[in-house]
Short mmCIF file of C-alpha atoms in Angstrom, two decimals:
data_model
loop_
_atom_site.label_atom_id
_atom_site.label_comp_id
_atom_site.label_asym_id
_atom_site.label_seq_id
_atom_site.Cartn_x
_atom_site.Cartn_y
_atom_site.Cartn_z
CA UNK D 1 -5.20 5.53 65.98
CA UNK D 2 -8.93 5.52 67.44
CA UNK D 3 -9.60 8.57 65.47
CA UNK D 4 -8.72 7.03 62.17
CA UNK D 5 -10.20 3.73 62.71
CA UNK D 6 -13.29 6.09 63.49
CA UNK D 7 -12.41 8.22 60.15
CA UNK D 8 -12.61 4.68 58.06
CA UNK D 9 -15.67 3.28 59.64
CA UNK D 10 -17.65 6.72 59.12
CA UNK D 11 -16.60 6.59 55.51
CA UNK D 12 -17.57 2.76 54.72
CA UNK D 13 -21.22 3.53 56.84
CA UNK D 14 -21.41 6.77 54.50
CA UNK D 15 -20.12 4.64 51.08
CA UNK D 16 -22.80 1.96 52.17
CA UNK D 17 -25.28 4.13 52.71
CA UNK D 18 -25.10 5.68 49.03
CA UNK D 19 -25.38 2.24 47.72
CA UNK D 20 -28.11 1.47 49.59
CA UNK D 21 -29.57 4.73 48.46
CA UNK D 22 -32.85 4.65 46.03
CA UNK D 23 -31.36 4.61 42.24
CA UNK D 24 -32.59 7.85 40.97
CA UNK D 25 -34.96 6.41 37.69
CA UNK D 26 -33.43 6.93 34.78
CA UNK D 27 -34.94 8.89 31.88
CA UNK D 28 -37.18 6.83 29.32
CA UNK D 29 -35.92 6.50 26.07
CA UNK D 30 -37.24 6.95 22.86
CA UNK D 31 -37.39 3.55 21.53
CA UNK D 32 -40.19 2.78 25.03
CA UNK D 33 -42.85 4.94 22.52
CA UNK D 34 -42.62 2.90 20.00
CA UNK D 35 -43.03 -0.86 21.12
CA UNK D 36 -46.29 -1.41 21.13
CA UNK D 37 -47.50 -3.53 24.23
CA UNK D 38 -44.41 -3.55 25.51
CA UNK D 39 -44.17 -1.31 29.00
CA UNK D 40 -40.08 -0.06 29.51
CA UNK D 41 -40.06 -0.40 33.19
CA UNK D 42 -40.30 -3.95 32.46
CA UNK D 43 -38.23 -4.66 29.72
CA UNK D 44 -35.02 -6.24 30.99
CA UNK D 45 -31.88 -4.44 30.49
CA UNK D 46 -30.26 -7.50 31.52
CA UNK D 47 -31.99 -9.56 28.98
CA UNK D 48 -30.90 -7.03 26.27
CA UNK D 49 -27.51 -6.80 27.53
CA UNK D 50 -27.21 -10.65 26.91
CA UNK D 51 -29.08 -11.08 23.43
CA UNK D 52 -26.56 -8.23 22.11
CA UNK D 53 -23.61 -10.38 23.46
CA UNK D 54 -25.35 -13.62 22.01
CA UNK D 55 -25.25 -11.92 18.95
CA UNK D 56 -21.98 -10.47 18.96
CA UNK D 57 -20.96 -14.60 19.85
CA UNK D 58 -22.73 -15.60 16.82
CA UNK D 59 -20.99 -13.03 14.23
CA UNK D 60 -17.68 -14.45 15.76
CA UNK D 61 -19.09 -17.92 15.16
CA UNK D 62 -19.30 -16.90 11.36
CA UNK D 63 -16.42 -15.94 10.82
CA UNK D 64 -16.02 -11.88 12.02
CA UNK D 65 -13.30 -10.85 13.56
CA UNK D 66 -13.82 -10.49 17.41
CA UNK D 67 -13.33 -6.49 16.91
CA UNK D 68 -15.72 -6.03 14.32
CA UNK D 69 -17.76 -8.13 15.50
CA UNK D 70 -18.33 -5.58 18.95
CA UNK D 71 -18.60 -2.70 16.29
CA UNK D 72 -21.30 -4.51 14.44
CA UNK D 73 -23.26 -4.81 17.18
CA UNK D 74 -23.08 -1.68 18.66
CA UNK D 75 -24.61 0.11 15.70
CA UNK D 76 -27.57 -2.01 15.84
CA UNK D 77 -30.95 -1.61 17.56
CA UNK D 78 -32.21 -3.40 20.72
CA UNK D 79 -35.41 -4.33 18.26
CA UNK D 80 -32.42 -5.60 15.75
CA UNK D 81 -30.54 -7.37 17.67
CA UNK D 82 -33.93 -9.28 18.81
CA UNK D 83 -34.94 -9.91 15.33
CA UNK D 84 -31.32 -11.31 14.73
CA UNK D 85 -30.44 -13.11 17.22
CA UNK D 86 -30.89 -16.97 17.09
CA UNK D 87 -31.69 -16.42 13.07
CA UNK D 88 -28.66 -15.60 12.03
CA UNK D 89 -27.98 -18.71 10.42
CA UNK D 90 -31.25 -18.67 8.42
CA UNK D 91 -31.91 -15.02 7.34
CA UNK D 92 -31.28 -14.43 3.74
CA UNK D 93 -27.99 -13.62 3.55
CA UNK D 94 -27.10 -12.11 -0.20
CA UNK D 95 -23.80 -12.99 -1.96
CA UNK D 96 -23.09 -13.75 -5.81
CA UNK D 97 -25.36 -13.64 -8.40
CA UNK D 98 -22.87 -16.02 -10.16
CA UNK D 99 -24.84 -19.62 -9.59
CA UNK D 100 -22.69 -22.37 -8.28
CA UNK D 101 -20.66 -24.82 -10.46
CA UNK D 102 -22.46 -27.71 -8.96
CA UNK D 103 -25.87 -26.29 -8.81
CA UNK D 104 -24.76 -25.73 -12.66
CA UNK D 105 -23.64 -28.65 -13.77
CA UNK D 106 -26.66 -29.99 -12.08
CA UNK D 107 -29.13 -27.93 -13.77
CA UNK D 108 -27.39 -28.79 -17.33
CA UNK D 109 -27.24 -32.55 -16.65
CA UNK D 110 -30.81 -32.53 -15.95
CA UNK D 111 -31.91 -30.69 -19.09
CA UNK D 112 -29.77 -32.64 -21.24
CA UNK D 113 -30.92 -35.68 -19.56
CA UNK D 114 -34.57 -34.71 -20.54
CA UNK D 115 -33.44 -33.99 -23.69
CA UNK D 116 -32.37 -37.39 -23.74
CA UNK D 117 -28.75 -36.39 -24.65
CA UNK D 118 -27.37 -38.24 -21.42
CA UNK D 119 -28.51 -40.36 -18.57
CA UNK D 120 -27.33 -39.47 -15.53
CA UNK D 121 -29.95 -39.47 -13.07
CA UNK D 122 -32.66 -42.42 -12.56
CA UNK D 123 -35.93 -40.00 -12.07
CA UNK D 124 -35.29 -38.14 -15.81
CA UNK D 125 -37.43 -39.67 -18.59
CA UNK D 126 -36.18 -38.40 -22.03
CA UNK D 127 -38.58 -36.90 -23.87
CA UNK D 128 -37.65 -38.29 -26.87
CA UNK A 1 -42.98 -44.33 -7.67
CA UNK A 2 -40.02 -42.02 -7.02
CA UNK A 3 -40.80 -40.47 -10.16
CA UNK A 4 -44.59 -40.00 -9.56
CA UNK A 5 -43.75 -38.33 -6.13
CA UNK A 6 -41.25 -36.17 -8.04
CA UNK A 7 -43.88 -35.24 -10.42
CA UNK A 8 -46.30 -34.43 -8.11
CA UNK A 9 -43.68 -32.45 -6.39
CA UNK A 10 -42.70 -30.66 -9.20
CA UNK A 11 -46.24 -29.94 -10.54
CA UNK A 12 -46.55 -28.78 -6.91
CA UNK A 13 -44.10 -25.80 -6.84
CA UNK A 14 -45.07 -25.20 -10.64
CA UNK A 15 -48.67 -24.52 -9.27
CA UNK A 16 -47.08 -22.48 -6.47
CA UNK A 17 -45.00 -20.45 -8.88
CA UNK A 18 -47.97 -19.94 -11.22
CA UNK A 19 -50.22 -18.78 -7.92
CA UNK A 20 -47.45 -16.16 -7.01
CA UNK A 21 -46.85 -14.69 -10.48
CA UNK A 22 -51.18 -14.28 -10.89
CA UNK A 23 -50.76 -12.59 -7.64
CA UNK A 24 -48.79 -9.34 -8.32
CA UNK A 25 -50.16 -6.77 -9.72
CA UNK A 26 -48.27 -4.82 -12.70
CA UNK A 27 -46.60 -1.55 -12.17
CA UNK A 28 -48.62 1.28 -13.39
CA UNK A 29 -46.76 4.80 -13.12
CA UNK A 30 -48.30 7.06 -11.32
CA UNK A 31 -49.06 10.64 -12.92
CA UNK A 32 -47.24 12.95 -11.07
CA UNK A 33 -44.35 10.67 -12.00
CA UNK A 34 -42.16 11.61 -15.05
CA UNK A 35 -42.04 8.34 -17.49
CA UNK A 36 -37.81 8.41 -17.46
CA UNK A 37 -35.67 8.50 -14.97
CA UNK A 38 -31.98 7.79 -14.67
CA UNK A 39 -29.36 8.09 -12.02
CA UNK A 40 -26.22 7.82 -13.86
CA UNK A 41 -24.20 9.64 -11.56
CA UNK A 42 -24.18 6.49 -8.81
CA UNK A 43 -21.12 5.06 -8.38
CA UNK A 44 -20.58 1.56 -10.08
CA UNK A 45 -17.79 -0.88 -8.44
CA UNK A 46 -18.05 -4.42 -9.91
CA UNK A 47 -18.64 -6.40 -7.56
CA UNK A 48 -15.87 -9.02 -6.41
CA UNK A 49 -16.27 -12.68 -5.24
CA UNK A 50 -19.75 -12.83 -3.26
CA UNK A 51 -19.15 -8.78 -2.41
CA UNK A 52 -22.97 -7.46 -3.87
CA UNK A 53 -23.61 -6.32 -0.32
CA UNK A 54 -20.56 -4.03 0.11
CA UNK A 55 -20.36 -2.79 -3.44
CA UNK A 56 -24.17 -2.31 -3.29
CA UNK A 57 -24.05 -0.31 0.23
CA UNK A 58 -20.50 1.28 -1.30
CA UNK A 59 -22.83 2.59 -4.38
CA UNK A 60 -25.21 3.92 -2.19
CA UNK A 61 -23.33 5.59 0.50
CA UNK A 62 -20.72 7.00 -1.66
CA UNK A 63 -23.98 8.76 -3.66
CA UNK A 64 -24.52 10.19 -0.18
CA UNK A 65 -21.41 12.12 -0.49
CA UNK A 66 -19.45 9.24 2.27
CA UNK A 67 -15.99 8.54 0.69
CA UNK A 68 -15.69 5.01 1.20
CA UNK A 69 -14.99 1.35 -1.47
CA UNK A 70 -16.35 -2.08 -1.01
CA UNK A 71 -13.20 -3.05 0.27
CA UNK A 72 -13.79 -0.67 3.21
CA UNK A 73 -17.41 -2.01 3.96
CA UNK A 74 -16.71 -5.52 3.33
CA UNK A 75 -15.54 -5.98 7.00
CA UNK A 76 -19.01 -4.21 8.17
CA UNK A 77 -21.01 -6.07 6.75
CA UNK A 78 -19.71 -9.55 5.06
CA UNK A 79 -20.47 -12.60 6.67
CA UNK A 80 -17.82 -15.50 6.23
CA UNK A 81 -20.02 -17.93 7.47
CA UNK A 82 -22.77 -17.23 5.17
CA UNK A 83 -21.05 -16.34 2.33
CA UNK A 84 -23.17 -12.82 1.89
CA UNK A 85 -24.69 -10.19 3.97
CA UNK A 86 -27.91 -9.74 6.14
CA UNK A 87 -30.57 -6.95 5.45
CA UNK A 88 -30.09 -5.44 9.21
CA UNK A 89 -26.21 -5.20 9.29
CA UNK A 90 -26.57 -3.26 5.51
CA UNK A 91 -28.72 -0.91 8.32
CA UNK A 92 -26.22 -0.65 10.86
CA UNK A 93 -22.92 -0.21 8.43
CA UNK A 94 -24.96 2.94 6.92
CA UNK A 95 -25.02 4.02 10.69
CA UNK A 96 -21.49 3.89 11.47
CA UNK A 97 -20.99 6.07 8.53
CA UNK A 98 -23.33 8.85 9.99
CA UNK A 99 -25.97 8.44 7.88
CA UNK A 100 -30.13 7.46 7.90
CA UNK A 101 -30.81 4.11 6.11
CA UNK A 102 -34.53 3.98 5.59
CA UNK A 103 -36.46 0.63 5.14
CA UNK A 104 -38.77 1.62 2.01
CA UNK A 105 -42.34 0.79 3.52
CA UNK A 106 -44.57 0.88 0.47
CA UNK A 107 -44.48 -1.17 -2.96
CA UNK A 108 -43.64 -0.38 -6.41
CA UNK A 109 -44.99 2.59 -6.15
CA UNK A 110 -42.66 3.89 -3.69
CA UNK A 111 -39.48 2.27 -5.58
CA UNK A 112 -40.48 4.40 -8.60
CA UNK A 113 -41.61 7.44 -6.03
CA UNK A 114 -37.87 7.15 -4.47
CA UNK A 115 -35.98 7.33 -7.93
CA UNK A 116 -37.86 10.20 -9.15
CA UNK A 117 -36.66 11.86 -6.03
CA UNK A 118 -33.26 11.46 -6.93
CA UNK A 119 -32.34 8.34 -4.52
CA UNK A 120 -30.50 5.69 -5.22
CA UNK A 121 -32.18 1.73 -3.96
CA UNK A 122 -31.01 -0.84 -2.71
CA UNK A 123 -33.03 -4.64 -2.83
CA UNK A 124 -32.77 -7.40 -2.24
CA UNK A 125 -33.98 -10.23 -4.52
CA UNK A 126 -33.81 -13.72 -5.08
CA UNK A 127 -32.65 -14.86 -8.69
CA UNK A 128 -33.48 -18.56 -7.86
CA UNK A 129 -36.42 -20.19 -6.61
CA UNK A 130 -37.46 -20.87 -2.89
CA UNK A 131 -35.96 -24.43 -2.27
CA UNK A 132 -32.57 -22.98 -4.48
CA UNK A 133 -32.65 -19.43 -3.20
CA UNK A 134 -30.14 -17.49 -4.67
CA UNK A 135 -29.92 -14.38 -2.82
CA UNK A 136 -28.39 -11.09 -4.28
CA UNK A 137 -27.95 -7.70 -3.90
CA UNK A 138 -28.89 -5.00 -6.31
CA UNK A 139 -29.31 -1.14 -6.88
CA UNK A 140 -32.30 0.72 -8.63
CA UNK A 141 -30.81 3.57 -10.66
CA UNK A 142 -33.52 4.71 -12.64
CA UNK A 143 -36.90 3.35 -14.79
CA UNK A 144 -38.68 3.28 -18.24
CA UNK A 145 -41.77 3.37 -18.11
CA UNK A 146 -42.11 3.06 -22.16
CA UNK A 147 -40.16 0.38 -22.33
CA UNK A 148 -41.83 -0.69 -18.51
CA UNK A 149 -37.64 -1.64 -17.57
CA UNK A 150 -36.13 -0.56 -14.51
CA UNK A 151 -32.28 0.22 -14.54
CA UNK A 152 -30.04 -1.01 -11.94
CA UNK A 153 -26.40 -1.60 -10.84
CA UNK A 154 -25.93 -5.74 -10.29
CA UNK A 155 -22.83 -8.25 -10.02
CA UNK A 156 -20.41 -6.97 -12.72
CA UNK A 157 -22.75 -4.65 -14.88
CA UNK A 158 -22.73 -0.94 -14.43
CA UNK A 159 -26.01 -0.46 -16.49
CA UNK A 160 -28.12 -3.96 -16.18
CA UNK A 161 -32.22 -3.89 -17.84
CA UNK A 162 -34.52 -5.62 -15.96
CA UNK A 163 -37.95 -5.95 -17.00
CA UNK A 164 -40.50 -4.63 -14.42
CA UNK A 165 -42.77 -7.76 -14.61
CA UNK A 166 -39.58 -9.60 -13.59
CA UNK A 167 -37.76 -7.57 -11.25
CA UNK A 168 -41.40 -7.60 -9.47
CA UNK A 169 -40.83 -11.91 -9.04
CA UNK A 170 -37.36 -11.86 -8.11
CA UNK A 171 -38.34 -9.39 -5.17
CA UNK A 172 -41.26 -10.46 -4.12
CA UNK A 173 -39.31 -13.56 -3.44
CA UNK A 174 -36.49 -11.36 -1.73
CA UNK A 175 -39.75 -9.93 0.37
CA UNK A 176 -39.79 -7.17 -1.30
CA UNK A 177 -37.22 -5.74 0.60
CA UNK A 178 -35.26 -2.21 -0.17
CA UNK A 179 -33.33 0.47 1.54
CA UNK A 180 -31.71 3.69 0.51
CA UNK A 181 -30.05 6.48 2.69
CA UNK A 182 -29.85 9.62 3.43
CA UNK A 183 -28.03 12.35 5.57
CA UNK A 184 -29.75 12.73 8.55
CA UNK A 185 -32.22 16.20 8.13
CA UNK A 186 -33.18 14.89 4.49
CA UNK A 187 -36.32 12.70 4.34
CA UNK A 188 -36.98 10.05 1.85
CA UNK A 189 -39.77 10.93 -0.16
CA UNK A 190 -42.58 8.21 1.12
CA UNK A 191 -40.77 8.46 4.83
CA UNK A 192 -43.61 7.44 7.28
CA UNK A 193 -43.14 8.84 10.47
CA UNK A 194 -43.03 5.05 13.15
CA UNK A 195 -39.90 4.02 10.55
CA UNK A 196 -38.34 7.15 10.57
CA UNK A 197 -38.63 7.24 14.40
CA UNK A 198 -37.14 3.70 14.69
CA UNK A 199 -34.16 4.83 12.46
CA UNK A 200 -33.86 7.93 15.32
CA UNK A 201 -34.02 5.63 18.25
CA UNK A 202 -31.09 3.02 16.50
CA UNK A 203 -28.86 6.00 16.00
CA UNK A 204 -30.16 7.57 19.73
CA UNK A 205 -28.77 3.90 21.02
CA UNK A 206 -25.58 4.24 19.42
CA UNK A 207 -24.69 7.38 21.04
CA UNK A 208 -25.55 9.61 17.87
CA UNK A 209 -27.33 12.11 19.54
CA UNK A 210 -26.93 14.73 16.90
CA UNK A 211 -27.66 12.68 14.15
CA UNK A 212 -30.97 11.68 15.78
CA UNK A 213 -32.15 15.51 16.45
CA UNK A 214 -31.39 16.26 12.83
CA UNK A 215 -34.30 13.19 11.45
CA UNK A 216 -36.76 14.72 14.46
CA UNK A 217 -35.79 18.31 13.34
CA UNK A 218 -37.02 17.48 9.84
CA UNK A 219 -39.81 15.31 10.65
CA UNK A 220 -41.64 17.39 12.66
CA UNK A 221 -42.17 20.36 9.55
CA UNK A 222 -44.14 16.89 7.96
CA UNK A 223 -46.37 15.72 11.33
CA UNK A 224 -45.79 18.55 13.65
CA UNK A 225 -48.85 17.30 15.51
CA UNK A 226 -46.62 13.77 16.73
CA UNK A 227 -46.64 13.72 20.57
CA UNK A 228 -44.43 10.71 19.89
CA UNK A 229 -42.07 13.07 17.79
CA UNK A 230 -42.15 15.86 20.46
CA UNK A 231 -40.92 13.06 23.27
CA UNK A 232 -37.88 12.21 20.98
CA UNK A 233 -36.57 15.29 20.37
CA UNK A 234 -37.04 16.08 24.23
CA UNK A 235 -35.02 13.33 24.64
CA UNK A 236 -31.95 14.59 22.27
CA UNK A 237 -32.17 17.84 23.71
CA UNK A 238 -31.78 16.45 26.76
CA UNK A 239 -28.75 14.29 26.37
CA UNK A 240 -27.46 17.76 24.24
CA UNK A 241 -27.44 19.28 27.82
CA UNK A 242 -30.17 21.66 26.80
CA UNK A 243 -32.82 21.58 29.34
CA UNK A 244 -34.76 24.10 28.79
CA UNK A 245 -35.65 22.82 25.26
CA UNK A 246 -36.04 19.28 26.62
CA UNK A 247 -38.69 20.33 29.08
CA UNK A 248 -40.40 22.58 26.27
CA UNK A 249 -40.63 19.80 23.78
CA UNK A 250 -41.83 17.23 26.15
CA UNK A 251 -44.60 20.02 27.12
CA UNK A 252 -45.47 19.68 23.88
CA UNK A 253 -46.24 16.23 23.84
CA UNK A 254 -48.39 16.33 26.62
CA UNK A 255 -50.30 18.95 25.60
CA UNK A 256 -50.35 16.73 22.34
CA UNK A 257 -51.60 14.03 23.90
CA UNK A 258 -51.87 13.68 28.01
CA UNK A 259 -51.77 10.16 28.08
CA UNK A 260 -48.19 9.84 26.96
CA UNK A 261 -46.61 8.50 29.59
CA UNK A 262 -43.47 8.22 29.13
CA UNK A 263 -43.22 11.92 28.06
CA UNK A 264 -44.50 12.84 31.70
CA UNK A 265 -41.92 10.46 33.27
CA UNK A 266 -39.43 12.31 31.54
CA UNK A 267 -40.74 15.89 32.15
CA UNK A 268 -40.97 14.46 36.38
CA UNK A 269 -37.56 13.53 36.34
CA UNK A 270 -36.18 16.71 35.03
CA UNK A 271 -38.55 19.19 37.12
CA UNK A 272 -37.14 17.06 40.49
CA UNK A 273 -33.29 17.20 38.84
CA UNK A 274 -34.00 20.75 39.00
CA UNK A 275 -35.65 21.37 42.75
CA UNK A 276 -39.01 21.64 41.59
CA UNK A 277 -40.93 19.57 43.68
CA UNK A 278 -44.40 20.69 43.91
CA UNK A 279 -44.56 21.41 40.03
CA UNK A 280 -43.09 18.14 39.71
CA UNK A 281 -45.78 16.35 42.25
CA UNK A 282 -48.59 18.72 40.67
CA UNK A 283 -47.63 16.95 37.12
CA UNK A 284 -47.15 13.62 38.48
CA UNK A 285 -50.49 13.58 40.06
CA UNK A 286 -52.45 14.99 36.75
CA UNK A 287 -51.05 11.69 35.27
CA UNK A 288 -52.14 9.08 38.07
CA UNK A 289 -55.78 10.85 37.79
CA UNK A 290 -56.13 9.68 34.03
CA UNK A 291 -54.70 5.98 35.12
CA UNK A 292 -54.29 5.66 38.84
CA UNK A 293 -51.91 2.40 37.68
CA UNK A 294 -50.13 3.86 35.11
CA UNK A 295 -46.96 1.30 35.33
CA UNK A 296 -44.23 4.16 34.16
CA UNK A 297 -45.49 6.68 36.43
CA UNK A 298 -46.71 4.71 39.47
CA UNK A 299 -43.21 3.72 40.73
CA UNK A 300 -42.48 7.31 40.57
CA UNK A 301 -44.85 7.87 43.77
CA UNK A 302 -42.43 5.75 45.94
CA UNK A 303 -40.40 8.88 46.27
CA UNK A 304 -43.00 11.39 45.98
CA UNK A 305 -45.89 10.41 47.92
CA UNK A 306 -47.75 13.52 48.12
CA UNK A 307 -48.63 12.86 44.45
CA UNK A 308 -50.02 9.27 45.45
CA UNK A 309 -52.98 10.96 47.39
#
């Protein structure tokens, strides 16, 4: 009984110790070569590890489905993710090339209306 | 009063439109250029609903030799929310597929540069006007530079003219923003080499280690002399398991240039993985002479403080 409570204690001291234990630095990647001003030991995985999940958050926001939405991120760049994130909702984002039937019938009231064919809006002035 | 604010406002952006159409400079072809090209054998699908991103990206991959429809991409890259797709997930879907998209860095020139090479573009452009923005997708298949059109794949048409003077508003509006692919070993003909790293680090992030080697591979027979080119493919061979080659190539970069840092981390770390202490030490401290507070390689004297001295 002594002996295994001694067996135990020796293994948490020795488990403890290898946590304690200096984190052998990691190699630099290649990405650290090409931000300019930016120095890699201080860029913050955390920070990283958070915008990608912001961003991930976002494309679930719009609409993606919470699986693709993992997959989408993971195939893009820390530098991506940074130059997405927060400006999702403003980024060009291309769709039709078909313009919409209100922006249409907007468009056609207005030339009409300066044509003086119809009246529909109080700032026209025909130019008839 | 409503109106004369509106007419000021419109005789505003009129100025503004006139100001950016003075502003670009027509295409000219350049000599080495032949004055017809054509593409015809990129796939056309016609593009459904607000799908021009994943029939544009399907055209474009599926010319890379990827078997995949818009229908398969639309999931990759189609934003619900939005209605349409975003420049940098048009990047990332062409990763997943295993292949290079490349951000084209020049202007016109480089458009007509990449389809005389054979390559497919895609761009983005705006058909409307800043405060209506109407933002589509489109891909280059080929030029005239008689009739001064360029060809391209957009919405519904297979075969669609577009003037260059006018193709030249719509994207300059867009940013002038284009991408193309390629498989991963092939380089785009204006590839610059920063880009074409970037494009090796995304695809080093996602695990595509292979993939990566293959861009470095080919880029260094055009800049052989990159110490930042030597440190990246160190840095596949060394996720590859291959050692030896890793600790060659990121020789090479030093002797390149010494003051890459983060090419001597690298080589530090592997000498001490490998029991080499004192070459490790003797390296380390070469480093710290040319910048005593080099911040990558200073932490590295907490466990080696022989190199410190």
């Amino acid at each position: 009984m002594k002996f295994a409570k001694r067996l135990v204690a020796s293994a948490l001291v020795v488990s403890m110790l290898g946590l304690t234990a200096p984190v052998q630095a990691a190699m630099l990647p290649t990405d650290s070569v090409l931000s300019v001003g930016q120095n890699p030991q201080q860029r913050d995985a955390v920070a990283a590890f958070m915008a990608r999940e912001d961003v991930r958050q976002q494309l679930q926001h719009l609409g993606v489905d919470p699986q693709q939405a993992s997959e989408r991120v993971a195939a893009l760049s820390d530098a991506e993710i940074a130059d997405l994130n927060g400006k999702i909702a403003d980024l060009p984002a291309a769709g039709s090339d078909v313009l919409g039937v209100l922006l249409f019938l907007f468009i056609l009231l207005l030339v009409t209306d300066i044509l003086g064919l119809t009246k529909v809006f109080p700032f026209t002035r025909s130019v008839r | 009063m409503q109106r004369c604010f509106l007419a000021r406002q419109l005789a505003g952006v009129c100025l503004l439109a006139l100001a950016a159409c003075s502003s670009l400079e027509p295409i000219t072809l350049p000599q080495s250029l032949p004055p017809r090209v054509s593409l015809p054998s990129v796939a056309f699908f016609p593009q459904q609903d607000n799908w021009c991103g994943p029939a544009s990206l399907a055209s474009l991959l599926v010319h890379a030799g990827i078997s995949v429809t818009p229908e398969q991409l639309a999931p990759q890259v189609f934003l619900p929310g939005r209605q349409g797709a975003l420049n940098l997930e048009l990047l990332a879907a062409s990763r997943r597929h295993g292949l290079m998209p490349y951000v084209l860095q020049g202007d016109n020139n480089a458009l007509l540069q990449e389809l005389a090479a054979g390559h497919p573009i895609l761009v983005l452009l705006d058909l409307g006007m800043p405060p209506l923005s109407r933002w589509h997708y489109a891909v280059l298949t080929g030029y005239d530079s008689a009739s001064r059109e360029f060809q391209m794949i957009s919405g519904e048409q297979a075969n669609s003219r577009i003037e260059w003077a006018v193709f030249q508003r719509l994207w300059a509006r867009g940013q002038n923003w284009a991408m193309l692919v390629t498989v991963p070993g092939t380089l785009p003909a204006t590839a610059e080499l920063m880009p074409l790293l970037q494009q090796g680090a995304a695809l080093e992030q996602m695990g595509r280690f292979i993939d990566a080697g293959k861009i470095y591979a080919a880029a260094a027979k055009r800049w052989p002399q990159s110490a930042a080119l030597w440190f990246a493919s160190g840095n596949v061979a060394y996720r590859a398991g291959d050692r030896a080659a890793a600790e060659a190539r990121w020789q090479q970069a030093l002797l390149l240039d010494a003051d890459l840092a983060a090419a001597r981390h690298n080589l530090v770390e592997l000498l001490r993985q490998q029991g080499r202490h004192a070459e490790a030490a003797r390296l380390l401290k070469q480093g710290l002479l040319r910048d005593p507070q080099q911040p990558l390689l200073r932490p590295l004297t907490d466990s080696m403080p022989s190199a410190a001295d």
